[in-house]
Short mmCIF file of C-alpha atoms in Angstrom, two decimals:
data_model
loop_
_atom_site.label_atom_id
_atom_site.label_comp_id
_atom_site.label_asym_id
_atom_site.label_seq_id
_atom_site.Cartn_x
_atom_site.Cartn_y
_atom_site.Cartn_z
CA MET A 1 -1.33 -0.84 -5.16
CA SER A 2 -1.62 1.09 -8.40
CA THR A 3 -3.71 4.44 -7.92
CA PRO A 4 -5.65 6.92 -9.75
CA SER A 5 -4.09 8.38 -12.83
CA SER A 6 -3.06 11.58 -11.32
CA ASP A 7 0.56 13.96 -11.13
CA THR A 8 0.36 12.57 -7.20
CA TYR A 9 1.67 8.96 -8.08
CA ILE A 10 5.12 8.89 -8.18
CA TYR A 11 5.71 5.51 -9.94
CA SER A 12 5.25 3.81 -13.21
CA GLN A 13 2.69 1.49 -13.77
CA GLU A 14 4.08 0.70 -17.11
CA TRP A 15 7.48 -0.40 -15.60
CA GLU A 16 8.47 -3.89 -16.76
CA GLN A 17 9.15 -4.70 -13.68
CA GLU A 18 6.30 -3.33 -11.44
CA ARG A 19 4.77 -6.42 -11.01
CA GLY A 20 7.86 -7.69 -8.95
CA ARG A 21 8.05 -4.75 -6.39
CA LEU A 22 4.11 -5.26 -5.81
CA GLU A 23 4.76 -8.50 -5.12
CA GLY A 24 7.51 -7.21 -2.56
CA LEU A 25 5.16 -5.44 -0.99
CA SER A 26 3.14 -8.31 -1.21
CA ALA A 27 5.27 -10.34 0.90
CA GLY A 28 6.32 -7.58 3.63
CA PHE A 29 2.72 -6.82 4.63
CA ASP A 30 0.53 -9.54 3.35
CA GLU A 31 0.47 -10.98 7.17
CA VAL A 32 -0.47 -8.19 8.49
CA THR A 33 -2.78 -7.04 6.01
CA ILE A 34 -4.86 -10.58 6.36
CA ARG A 35 -4.36 -9.94 10.39
CA HIS A 36 -6.32 -6.78 10.11
CA LEU A 37 -8.99 -8.47 7.83
CA THR A 38 -9.36 -11.28 9.51
CA ALA A 39 -9.73 -9.03 12.79
CA ALA A 40 -12.52 -7.34 10.65
CA GLY A 41 -14.05 -10.51 9.97
CA VAL A 42 -14.69 -11.56 6.49
CA PRO A 43 -18.21 -13.26 6.35
CA THR A 44 -18.68 -16.65 4.20
CA GLY A 45 -20.68 -15.83 1.31
CA GLY A 46 -20.06 -12.15 1.65
CA ARG A 47 -19.00 -9.44 -0.88
CA CYS A 48 -15.75 -7.54 -0.61
CA LEU A 49 -14.49 -4.84 -2.46
CA GLU A 50 -10.51 -4.28 -2.98
CA VAL A 51 -9.54 -1.10 -3.96
CA GLY A 52 -6.41 -0.80 -5.72
CA ALA A 53 -5.66 -4.86 -6.00
CA GLY A 54 -2.12 -4.68 -7.34
CA ALA A 55 -0.90 -7.99 -7.97
CA GLY A 56 -4.22 -9.72 -6.27
CA SER A 57 -2.57 -11.66 -3.39
CA ILE A 58 -5.23 -9.81 -0.96
CA ALA A 59 -8.46 -10.35 -3.05
CA ARG A 60 -6.94 -14.14 -3.65
CA TRP A 61 -7.46 -14.08 -0.06
CA LEU A 62 -10.40 -12.66 0.04
CA ALA A 63 -11.83 -14.99 -2.66
CA THR A 64 -10.60 -18.10 -0.10
CA ALA A 65 -12.16 -16.19 2.71
CA VAL A 66 -15.37 -15.85 1.55
CA GLY A 67 -16.13 -19.08 -0.28
CA PRO A 68 -17.74 -20.36 -3.49
CA THR A 69 -21.02 -18.86 -2.58
CA GLY A 70 -19.20 -15.00 -1.71
CA ARG A 71 -18.03 -12.32 -4.58
CA VAL A 72 -14.89 -10.19 -4.42
CA VAL A 73 -14.46 -7.43 -6.85
CA ALA A 74 -10.73 -6.74 -7.28
CA THR A 75 -10.60 -3.35 -8.78
CA ASP A 76 -7.61 -1.26 -10.27
CA LEU A 77 -6.30 1.11 -12.92
CA ASP A 78 -4.00 -1.30 -14.00
CA VAL A 79 -5.39 -4.93 -14.28
CA ARG A 80 -2.71 -6.55 -15.86
CA PHE A 81 -2.10 -8.42 -12.68
CA LEU A 82 -5.40 -9.75 -11.98
CA GLU A 83 -7.13 -12.52 -12.76
CA ALA A 84 -10.73 -12.81 -12.48
CA ASP A 85 -12.52 -16.83 -11.68
CA SER A 86 -15.91 -17.98 -9.97
CA VAL A 87 -15.17 -15.78 -7.05
CA ILE A 88 -13.32 -12.94 -8.29
CA GLU A 89 -14.65 -9.96 -10.62
CA VAL A 90 -11.55 -7.87 -11.89
CA ARG A 91 -12.69 -4.39 -12.70
CA GLN A 92 -11.03 -1.52 -14.47
CA HIS A 93 -11.91 1.46 -12.32
CA ASP A 94 -10.36 5.08 -10.93
CA VAL A 95 -11.93 5.35 -7.28
CA THR A 96 -11.73 9.11 -7.44
CA THR A 97 -14.46 9.28 -10.41
CA ASP A 98 -15.66 6.04 -11.61
CA PRO A 99 -19.04 5.20 -9.17
CA LEU A 100 -19.29 2.63 -6.43
CA GLU A 101 -22.17 0.90 -5.74
CA GLU A 102 -23.64 1.89 -1.92
CA GLY A 103 -24.49 -0.38 0.40
CA ALA A 104 -23.44 -3.13 -1.42
CA TYR A 105 -20.48 -4.90 0.45
CA ASP A 106 -19.39 -6.59 3.70
CA VAL A 107 -16.18 -5.16 3.87
CA VAL A 108 -13.92 -2.88 1.62
CA HIS A 109 -10.29 -2.65 1.65
CA ALA A 110 -7.26 -0.61 0.01
CA ARG A 111 -3.60 -0.82 0.98
CA ALA A 112 -1.05 2.11 0.03
CA VAL A 113 -3.90 3.68 -2.23
CA LEU A 114 -5.20 6.84 -0.19
CA GLU A 115 -1.42 8.32 0.14
CA HIS A 116 -1.45 8.82 -3.39
CA ILE A 117 -4.60 10.76 -3.74
CA PRO A 118 -5.19 14.61 -3.27
CA ASP A 119 -8.73 14.59 -1.72
CA ARG A 120 -8.56 11.63 0.59
CA ALA A 121 -11.12 12.12 2.95
CA ARG A 122 -13.65 12.63 0.17
CA ILE A 123 -12.78 9.25 -1.21
CA VAL A 124 -12.80 7.59 2.45
CA ALA A 125 -16.43 8.84 2.93
CA LYS A 126 -16.85 7.58 -0.79
CA LEU A 127 -15.60 3.86 0.21
CA ALA A 128 -17.54 4.51 3.55
CA THR A 129 -21.08 4.31 1.09
CA ALA A 130 -20.11 1.56 -0.35
CA LEU A 131 -20.76 -0.81 3.02
CA ARG A 132 -23.62 -2.61 4.25
CA PRO A 133 -24.81 -1.95 7.68
CA GLY A 134 -22.20 -3.11 10.04
CA GLY A 135 -20.08 -3.54 7.20
CA ALA A 136 -16.02 -3.13 7.50
CA LEU A 137 -13.42 -0.37 5.61
CA VAL A 138 -10.04 -1.68 6.14
CA LEU A 139 -7.55 1.05 5.39
CA GLU A 140 -3.57 0.75 4.85
CA ASP A 141 -1.02 3.16 4.21
CA THR A 142 2.44 3.68 4.28
CA VAL A 143 4.41 5.83 6.81
CA PHE A 144 7.67 6.82 6.52
CA GLY A 145 9.96 9.86 6.05
CA GLY A 146 8.77 11.45 9.49
CA PRO A 147 10.54 11.35 12.98
CA GLU A 148 10.77 7.25 12.54
CA THR A 149 13.63 7.66 10.12
CA ALA A 150 15.68 7.84 13.04
CA ALA A 151 15.06 4.16 13.94
CA TRP A 152 16.60 3.48 10.49
CA GLN A 153 19.95 4.74 11.94
CA ALA A 154 19.35 2.01 14.88
CA VAL A 155 18.44 -0.99 12.62
CA THR A 156 20.44 -1.08 9.58
CA VAL A 157 23.54 -3.44 9.58
CA PRO A 158 25.84 -2.52 8.29
CA ALA A 159 25.72 0.37 10.32
CA SER A 160 27.91 2.58 8.06
CA VAL A 161 25.12 2.56 5.28
CA ALA A 162 22.61 4.11 7.68
CA PRO A 163 23.38 7.29 6.91
CA ALA A 164 22.77 6.86 2.95
CA GLN A 165 19.73 4.68 3.66
CA ALA A 166 18.02 7.46 5.60
CA ARG A 167 18.89 10.56 3.15
CA THR A 168 17.53 7.87 0.60
CA LEU A 169 14.10 7.57 2.35
CA ALA A 170 14.00 11.12 3.26
CA ALA A 171 14.56 11.97 -0.67
CA VAL A 172 11.83 9.58 -1.67
CA ALA A 173 9.65 11.43 1.32
CA THR A 174 10.55 14.62 -0.21
CA ALA A 175 9.53 13.75 -3.86
CA PHE A 176 6.10 12.63 -2.47
CA ARG A 177 5.65 15.60 -0.84
CA ALA A 178 6.29 17.44 -3.82
CA ILE A 179 3.64 15.86 -5.88
CA GLY A 180 0.85 16.35 -3.43
CA ALA A 181 1.21 12.67 -2.23
CA ASP A 182 1.42 12.25 1.63
CA PRO A 183 4.06 9.44 3.06
CA GLU A 184 2.74 10.04 6.02
CA PHE A 185 -1.15 9.61 5.91
CA GLY A 186 -1.49 6.54 7.34
CA LEU A 187 -1.16 8.70 10.36
CA GLN A 188 -4.68 10.07 10.02
CA LEU A 189 -6.37 7.22 8.97
CA SER A 190 -8.39 6.68 12.33
CA THR A 191 -9.42 10.29 12.28
CA THR A 192 -10.53 10.22 8.70
CA LEU A 193 -12.63 7.19 9.25
CA ARG A 194 -14.44 8.52 12.28
CA ALA A 195 -14.93 12.13 10.34
CA ALA A 196 -16.62 9.63 7.57
CA GLY A 197 -19.28 8.46 10.00
CA LEU A 198 -17.80 5.11 10.67
CA VAL A 199 -17.79 3.74 14.37
CA ASP A 200 -15.50 1.17 16.73
CA VAL A 201 -12.45 2.50 14.64
CA GLU A 202 -9.08 0.63 15.56
CA ALA A 203 -5.81 1.34 14.33
CA ASP A 204 -2.30 0.18 14.50
CA LEU A 205 0.99 0.89 12.85
CA THR A 206 3.60 -2.19 12.16
CA TYR A 207 7.38 -1.80 10.77
CA ARG A 208 9.07 -4.96 10.29
CA VAL A 209 13.12 -5.68 9.63
CA VAL A 210 13.87 -6.52 6.23
CA ARG A 211 16.50 -9.22 5.57
CA GLY A 212 18.87 -8.44 2.02
CA GLY A 213 17.87 -11.01 0.15
CA SER A 214 14.40 -11.77 1.36
CA PRO A 215 11.15 -11.74 -1.14
CA GLU A 216 10.16 -8.41 0.68
CA SER A 217 13.58 -7.06 0.31
CA ALA A 218 12.49 -7.00 -3.19
CA PHE A 219 10.25 -3.97 -2.49
CA SER A 220 12.91 -1.63 -1.22
CA LYS A 221 15.13 -2.79 -4.37
CA LEU A 222 12.96 -2.39 -6.97
CA THR A 223 11.26 0.76 -5.94
CA MET A 224 14.96 2.33 -5.98
CA HIS A 225 16.08 0.86 -9.39
CA GLN A 226 12.60 2.77 -10.75
CA ILE A 227 12.59 5.76 -9.06
CA GLY A 228 16.33 6.49 -7.74
CA PRO A 229 17.69 7.64 -10.80
CA ARG A 230 15.06 10.48 -10.70
CA LEU A 231 15.53 11.34 -7.60
CA ILE A 232 19.24 12.07 -8.60
CA GLU A 233 18.23 13.96 -12.09
CA ILE A 234 16.06 16.57 -9.72
CA GLY A 235 18.86 16.72 -7.31
CA LEU A 236 16.99 15.37 -4.25
CA LEU A 237 19.16 12.06 -4.32
CA SER A 238 22.88 11.67 -4.66
CA PRO A 239 24.58 9.53 -6.91
CA GLU A 240 26.71 8.12 -3.87
CA ASP A 241 23.95 7.77 -1.58
CA TYR A 242 21.83 5.51 -4.26
CA THR A 243 24.77 3.61 -4.76
CA GLU A 244 25.35 2.97 -1.00
CA ALA A 245 21.87 2.11 -0.45
CA LEU A 246 21.33 -0.07 -3.05
CA ALA A 247 24.32 -2.60 -2.70
CA ILE A 248 23.05 -3.97 0.37
CA VAL A 249 19.84 -5.10 -0.79
CA ASP A 250 20.62 -8.95 -1.95
CA ASP A 251 23.11 -9.24 1.32
CA PRO A 252 21.81 -11.85 3.43
CA ASP A 253 23.99 -10.64 6.58
CA ALA A 254 22.50 -6.96 6.08
CA GLN A 255 19.28 -5.54 7.18
CA TRP A 256 17.02 -2.53 7.69
CA LEU A 257 13.51 -1.32 8.91
CA SER A 258 10.82 -1.35 6.81
CA ILE A 259 8.64 1.67 6.06
CA GLY A 260 5.56 1.49 8.18
CA LEU A 261 2.21 0.22 7.62
CA ALA A 262 -0.72 1.96 9.39
CA GLY A 263 -3.67 -0.04 9.68
CA ALA A 264 -7.25 1.26 10.73
CA THR A 265 -10.84 -0.37 10.76
CA GLY A 266 -14.36 1.07 10.95
CA ARG A 267 -17.71 -0.27 10.70
CA ALA A 268 -20.80 1.57 9.20
CA PRO A 269 -23.55 1.99 11.78
CA GLY A 270 -26.01 -0.67 12.05
CA LYS A 271 -25.98 -4.26 12.00
CA ARG A 272 -25.18 -6.80 9.40
#
């Protein structure tokens, strides 16, 4: 999930608990991502590109899908958590500036990357050129901080924490927008894929109910541990809301709505 070294990335890649935060995202959404990739079709012996590979869980799944005769190129700015093997090639790479092989991949995937990049349409077009004819570009980005915030009020248990949870989410979204990131870019994925010349575009939007103390709750917990104090410092979040929202993340009787994950798949014209 790591992204280009620009001022639009709010998280610190050097933070000592960053791997745990990324693994929390994987626990919440790998099942959804695998569903998207399976529907797109990962061919045995195929060549795949995983952009912003983060902690590497999807790169490892792709390696299993393509089998020993396939190839997975896992890229990131921060490759500390990625391991190469006979199928996976680890490549330190900035998708905004470094070149990509054109017409080289059967499947290209990126999750929670584009929302942090200012020139998103250009990068989608760049990823599209990396596809072989008939190849699939599978993009996923988070969705939060808009009208859907109202749904948090209905789902959060205990209900008394819902207002603090909603204000905390709004503070994170405001911080995203202030630096040029877009917490709702996922809603534009399908139109962006079509604008890049891809065909057979399909899209969906997934939310999950997260239980306190679950593996996926680590994403909420560690995200707030990392950026919460900064949000308080710049006046976007009150210490009281931060403390109240964080207090339930380890409580197995608590629940809340995850951020959304928008997924869209488009194909390069032609046949594989």
